[in-house]
Amino acid sequence: MEKGINDRADLAQTAGARWIWAEEDLSQVNQYAEFRRVFISESDSAPCSLLVSADKDYAVWLNGCFAGCGQYADYPADKTCDRLDLTPFVHAGENVLGILVYCDNEDSLTYRKGLPGLWYVLAYGDALSVSD
């Protein structure tokens, strides 16, 4: 896992990805949200990677296999992202990406309250899929 882009404005401009969330009430504390994306890969050997940022914790699965997780102690105005290599989990045909995000949504000693959300860019073969 490597750290990447540092600014939310840069994140939003990357491949048209948007900061998304599942609930309309963004002020609710201790929120969990699940996101799912189905994509078709032409090959099981094509590279597949995920750039991901969340407020605050995330876990990623591809085709039911745990692929990685992360916690963000970044500041709301200074978002970062991780790059996960999903190549070992992708296969030719239909693939299912699952991302679980947790946001405590309360200031604490280890967390600065931000906007609950998820941002991602999934690159597989020559194709892209983004949070929208």
PDB file of C-alpha atoms in Angstrom:
ATOM      1  CA  MET A   1       0.000   0.000   0.000  1.00  0.00           C
ATOM      2  CA  GLU A   2       1.389   3.389  -0.907  1.00  0.00           C
ATOM      3  CA  LYS A   3       0.242   6.878  -0.049  1.00  0.00           C
ATOM      4  CA  GLY A   4      -0.781   9.151  -2.889  1.00  0.00           C
ATOM      5  CA  ILE A   5      -2.640  12.309  -3.782  1.00  0.00           C
ATOM      6  CA  ASN A   6      -2.762  14.907  -0.985  1.00  0.00           C
ATOM      7  CA  ASP A   7      -5.579  17.332  -1.747  1.00  0.00           C
ATOM      8  CA  ARG A   8      -9.314  16.687  -2.067  1.00  0.00           C
ATOM      9  CA  ALA A   9      -9.438  19.003  -5.098  1.00  0.00           C
ATOM     10  CA  ASP A  10      -6.805  16.784  -6.750  1.00  0.00           C
ATOM     11  CA  LEU A  11      -8.798  13.700  -5.762  1.00  0.00           C
ATOM     12  CA  ALA A  12     -11.991  15.045  -7.303  1.00  0.00           C
ATOM     13  CA  GLN A  13     -10.241  15.785 -10.579  1.00  0.00           C
ATOM     14  CA  THR A  14      -8.718  12.313 -10.909  1.00  0.00           C
ATOM     15  CA  ALA A  15     -10.697  10.372 -13.517  1.00  0.00           C
ATOM     16  CA  GLY A  16     -13.954  12.133 -12.571  1.00  0.00           C
ATOM     17  CA  ALA A  17     -14.263  10.323  -9.237  1.00  0.00           C
ATOM     18  CA  ARG A  18     -16.537  11.948  -6.621  1.00  0.00           C
ATOM     19  CA  TRP A  19     -16.713  11.861  -2.820  1.00  0.00           C
ATOM     20  CA  ILE A  20     -19.783   9.676  -2.147  1.00  0.00           C
ATOM     21  CA  TRP A  21     -21.792   8.477   0.839  1.00  0.00           C
ATOM     22  CA  ALA A  22     -24.803   6.249   1.346  1.00  0.00           C
ATOM     23  CA  GLU A  23     -26.840   8.266   3.856  1.00  0.00           C
ATOM     24  CA  GLU A  24     -28.523  11.623   3.472  1.00  0.00           C
ATOM     25  CA  ASP A  25     -27.967  12.520   7.153  1.00  0.00           C
ATOM     26  CA  LEU A  26     -24.252  13.302   7.141  1.00  0.00           C
ATOM     27  CA  SER A  27     -24.291  14.423  10.797  1.00  0.00           C
ATOM     28  CA  GLN A  28     -25.147  11.004  12.262  1.00  0.00           C
ATOM     29  CA  VAL A  29     -22.336   9.514  14.395  1.00  0.00           C
ATOM     30  CA  ASN A  30     -20.921   5.990  14.023  1.00  0.00           C
ATOM     31  CA  GLN A  31     -22.021   5.411  10.446  1.00  0.00           C
ATOM     32  CA  TYR A  32     -21.187   2.373   8.325  1.00  0.00           C
ATOM     33  CA  ALA A  33     -21.759   2.273   4.585  1.00  0.00           C
ATOM     34  CA  GLU A  34     -21.234  -0.519   2.067  1.00  0.00           C
ATOM     35  CA  PHE A  35     -20.386   0.132  -1.567  1.00  0.00           C
ATOM     36  CA  ARG A  36     -20.401  -2.432  -4.355  1.00  0.00           C
ATOM     37  CA  ARG A  37     -19.230  -2.255  -7.970  1.00  0.00           C
ATOM     38  CA  VAL A  38     -19.424  -5.011 -10.578  1.00  0.00           C
ATOM     39  CA  PHE A  39     -16.931  -4.854 -13.432  1.00  0.00           C
ATOM     40  CA  ILE A  40     -15.885  -7.120 -16.281  1.00  0.00           C
ATOM     41  CA  SER A  41     -12.221  -7.973 -16.795  1.00  0.00           C
ATOM     42  CA  GLU A  42     -11.022  -9.399 -20.094  1.00  0.00           C
ATOM     43  CA  SER A  43      -8.185 -11.314 -18.428  1.00  0.00           C
ATOM     44  CA  ASP A  44      -7.205 -12.806 -15.091  1.00  0.00           C
ATOM     45  CA  SER A  45      -3.627 -11.604 -15.561  1.00  0.00           C
ATOM     46  CA  ALA A  46      -4.374  -7.940 -16.340  1.00  0.00           C
ATOM     47  CA  PRO A  47      -3.152  -5.529 -13.667  1.00  0.00           C
ATOM     48  CA  CYS A  48      -5.842  -4.282 -11.311  1.00  0.00           C
ATOM     49  CA  SER A  49      -5.325  -1.541  -8.738  1.00  0.00           C
ATOM     50  CA  LEU A  50      -7.484   0.631  -6.516  1.00  0.00           C
ATOM     51  CA  LEU A  51      -6.817   4.191  -5.370  1.00  0.00           C
ATOM     52  CA  VAL A  52      -8.990   4.683  -2.296  1.00  0.00           C
ATOM     53  CA  SER A  53      -9.673   7.398   0.256  1.00  0.00           C
ATOM     54  CA  ALA A  54     -12.276   7.350   3.004  1.00  0.00           C
ATOM     55  CA  ASP A  55     -13.412   9.263   6.027  1.00  0.00           C
ATOM     56  CA  LYS A  56     -12.386   7.410   8.094  1.00  0.00           C
ATOM     57  CA  ASP A  57     -11.808   3.623   7.998  1.00  0.00           C
ATOM     58  CA  TYR A  58     -12.233   1.295   5.024  1.00  0.00           C
ATOM     59  CA  ALA A  59     -11.956  -2.403   4.176  1.00  0.00           C
ATOM     60  CA  VAL A  60     -11.846  -3.754   0.608  1.00  0.00           C
ATOM     61  CA  TRP A  61     -12.895  -7.112  -0.805  1.00  0.00           C
ATOM     62  CA  LEU A  62     -12.665  -8.330  -4.386  1.00  0.00           C
ATOM     63  CA  ASN A  63     -14.667 -11.415  -5.327  1.00  0.00           C
ATOM     64  CA  GLY A  64     -15.189 -12.212  -1.650  1.00  0.00           C
ATOM     65  CA  CYS A  65     -11.454 -12.107  -0.804  1.00  0.00           C
ATOM     66  CA  PHE A  66     -10.183  -9.558   1.693  1.00  0.00           C
ATOM     67  CA  ALA A  67      -7.778  -7.273  -0.201  1.00  0.00           C
ATOM     68  CA  GLY A  68      -6.797  -4.616   2.339  1.00  0.00           C
ATOM     69  CA  CYS A  69      -7.873  -1.942   4.773  1.00  0.00           C
ATOM     70  CA  GLY A  70      -6.802   1.416   6.084  1.00  0.00           C
ATOM     71  CA  GLN A  71      -7.503   4.087   8.653  1.00  0.00           C
ATOM     72  CA  TYR A  72      -7.265   7.794   8.026  1.00  0.00           C
ATOM     73  CA  ALA A  73      -5.916  10.144  10.609  1.00  0.00           C
ATOM     74  CA  ASP A  74      -5.615  12.864   7.977  1.00  0.00           C
ATOM     75  CA  TYR A  75      -7.323  16.230   8.165  1.00  0.00           C
ATOM     76  CA  PRO A  76     -10.602  16.869   6.304  1.00  0.00           C
ATOM     77  CA  ALA A  77      -9.002  19.541   4.114  1.00  0.00           C
ATOM     78  CA  ASP A  78      -5.878  17.430   3.433  1.00  0.00           C
ATOM     79  CA  LYS A  79      -7.093  14.042   2.212  1.00  0.00           C
ATOM     80  CA  THR A  80      -4.714  11.276   1.188  1.00  0.00           C
ATOM     81  CA  CYS A  81      -5.299   7.990  -0.579  1.00  0.00           C
ATOM     82  CA  ASP A  82      -3.903   4.480  -0.668  1.00  0.00           C
ATOM     83  CA  ARG A  83      -3.109   2.329  -3.678  1.00  0.00           C
ATOM     84  CA  LEU A  84      -4.032  -1.350  -3.307  1.00  0.00           C
ATOM     85  CA  ASP A  85      -2.887  -4.015  -5.762  1.00  0.00           C
ATOM     86  CA  LEU A  86      -5.966  -6.137  -6.516  1.00  0.00           C
ATOM     87  CA  THR A  87      -4.354  -8.196  -9.307  1.00  0.00           C
ATOM     88  CA  PRO A  88      -4.184 -11.433  -7.245  1.00  0.00           C
ATOM     89  CA  PHE A  89      -7.968 -11.319  -6.700  1.00  0.00           C
ATOM     90  CA  VAL A  90      -9.251 -10.443 -10.197  1.00  0.00           C
ATOM     91  CA  HIS A  91     -10.376 -13.048 -12.719  1.00  0.00           C
ATOM     92  CA  ALA A  92     -11.604 -12.987 -16.296  1.00  0.00           C
ATOM     93  CA  GLY A  93     -15.292 -12.150 -16.529  1.00  0.00           C
ATOM     94  CA  GLU A  94     -17.476 -10.605 -13.831  1.00  0.00           C
ATOM     95  CA  ASN A  95     -15.754  -9.299 -10.695  1.00  0.00           C
ATOM     96  CA  VAL A  96     -17.338  -7.762  -7.595  1.00  0.00           C
ATOM     97  CA  LEU A  97     -15.592  -5.004  -5.640  1.00  0.00           C
ATOM     98  CA  GLY A  98     -16.909  -4.402  -2.123  1.00  0.00           C
ATOM     99  CA  ILE A  99     -15.852  -1.551   0.156  1.00  0.00           C
ATOM    100  CA  LEU A 100     -17.034  -1.086   3.748  1.00  0.00           C
ATOM    101  CA  VAL A 101     -16.488   2.385   5.238  1.00  0.00           C
ATOM    102  CA  TYR A 102     -16.835   3.483   8.857  1.00  0.00           C
ATOM    103  CA  CYS A 103     -17.070   7.116   9.956  1.00  0.00           C
ATOM    104  CA  ASP A 104     -17.317   7.959  13.664  1.00  0.00           C
ATOM    105  CA  ASN A 105     -18.167  11.572  12.736  1.00  0.00           C
ATOM    106  CA  GLU A 106     -17.150  13.015  16.133  1.00  0.00           C
ATOM    107  CA  ASP A 107     -13.999  14.936  17.003  1.00  0.00           C
ATOM    108  CA  SER A 108     -11.632  13.032  19.273  1.00  0.00           C
ATOM    109  CA  LEU A 109      -7.948  12.918  20.167  1.00  0.00           C
ATOM    110  CA  THR A 110      -7.265  10.780  17.063  1.00  0.00           C
ATOM    111  CA  TYR A 111      -9.890  12.007  14.610  1.00  0.00           C
ATOM    112  CA  ARG A 112     -10.884  15.408  13.230  1.00  0.00           C
ATOM    113  CA  LYS A 113     -14.517  15.379  12.111  1.00  0.00           C
ATOM    114  CA  GLY A 114     -14.863  15.554   8.343  1.00  0.00           C
ATOM    115  CA  LEU A 115     -17.431  14.752   5.701  1.00  0.00           C
ATOM    116  CA  PRO A 116     -18.310  11.018   5.728  1.00  0.00           C
ATOM    117  CA  GLY A 117     -17.406   9.494   2.436  1.00  0.00           C
ATOM    118  CA  LEU A 118     -15.557   7.298   0.015  1.00  0.00           C
ATOM    119  CA  TRP A 119     -13.542   8.144  -3.098  1.00  0.00           C
ATOM    120  CA  TYR A 120     -11.985   5.573  -5.403  1.00  0.00           C
ATOM    121  CA  VAL A 121     -10.534   4.924  -8.833  1.00  0.00           C
ATOM    122  CA  LEU A 122     -10.418   1.283  -9.914  1.00  0.00           C
ATOM    123  CA  ALA A 123      -8.039   0.586 -12.811  1.00  0.00           C
ATOM    124  CA  TYR A 124      -8.286  -2.833 -14.474  1.00  0.00           C
ATOM    125  CA  GLY A 125      -6.615  -3.613 -17.764  1.00  0.00           C
ATOM    126  CA  ASP A 126      -7.210  -0.533 -19.947  1.00  0.00           C
ATOM    127  CA  ALA A 127     -10.469   0.411 -18.166  1.00  0.00           C
ATOM    128  CA  LEU A 128     -11.365   2.657 -15.213  1.00  0.00           C
ATOM    129  CA  SER A 129     -14.292   2.635 -12.807  1.00  0.00           C
ATOM    130  CA  VAL A 130     -14.746   5.492 -10.329  1.00  0.00           C
ATOM    131  CA  SER A 131     -16.829   6.447  -7.320  1.00  0.00           C
ATOM    132  CA  ASP A 132     -19.824   8.329  -8.696  1.00  0.00           C
TER     133      ASP A 132
END
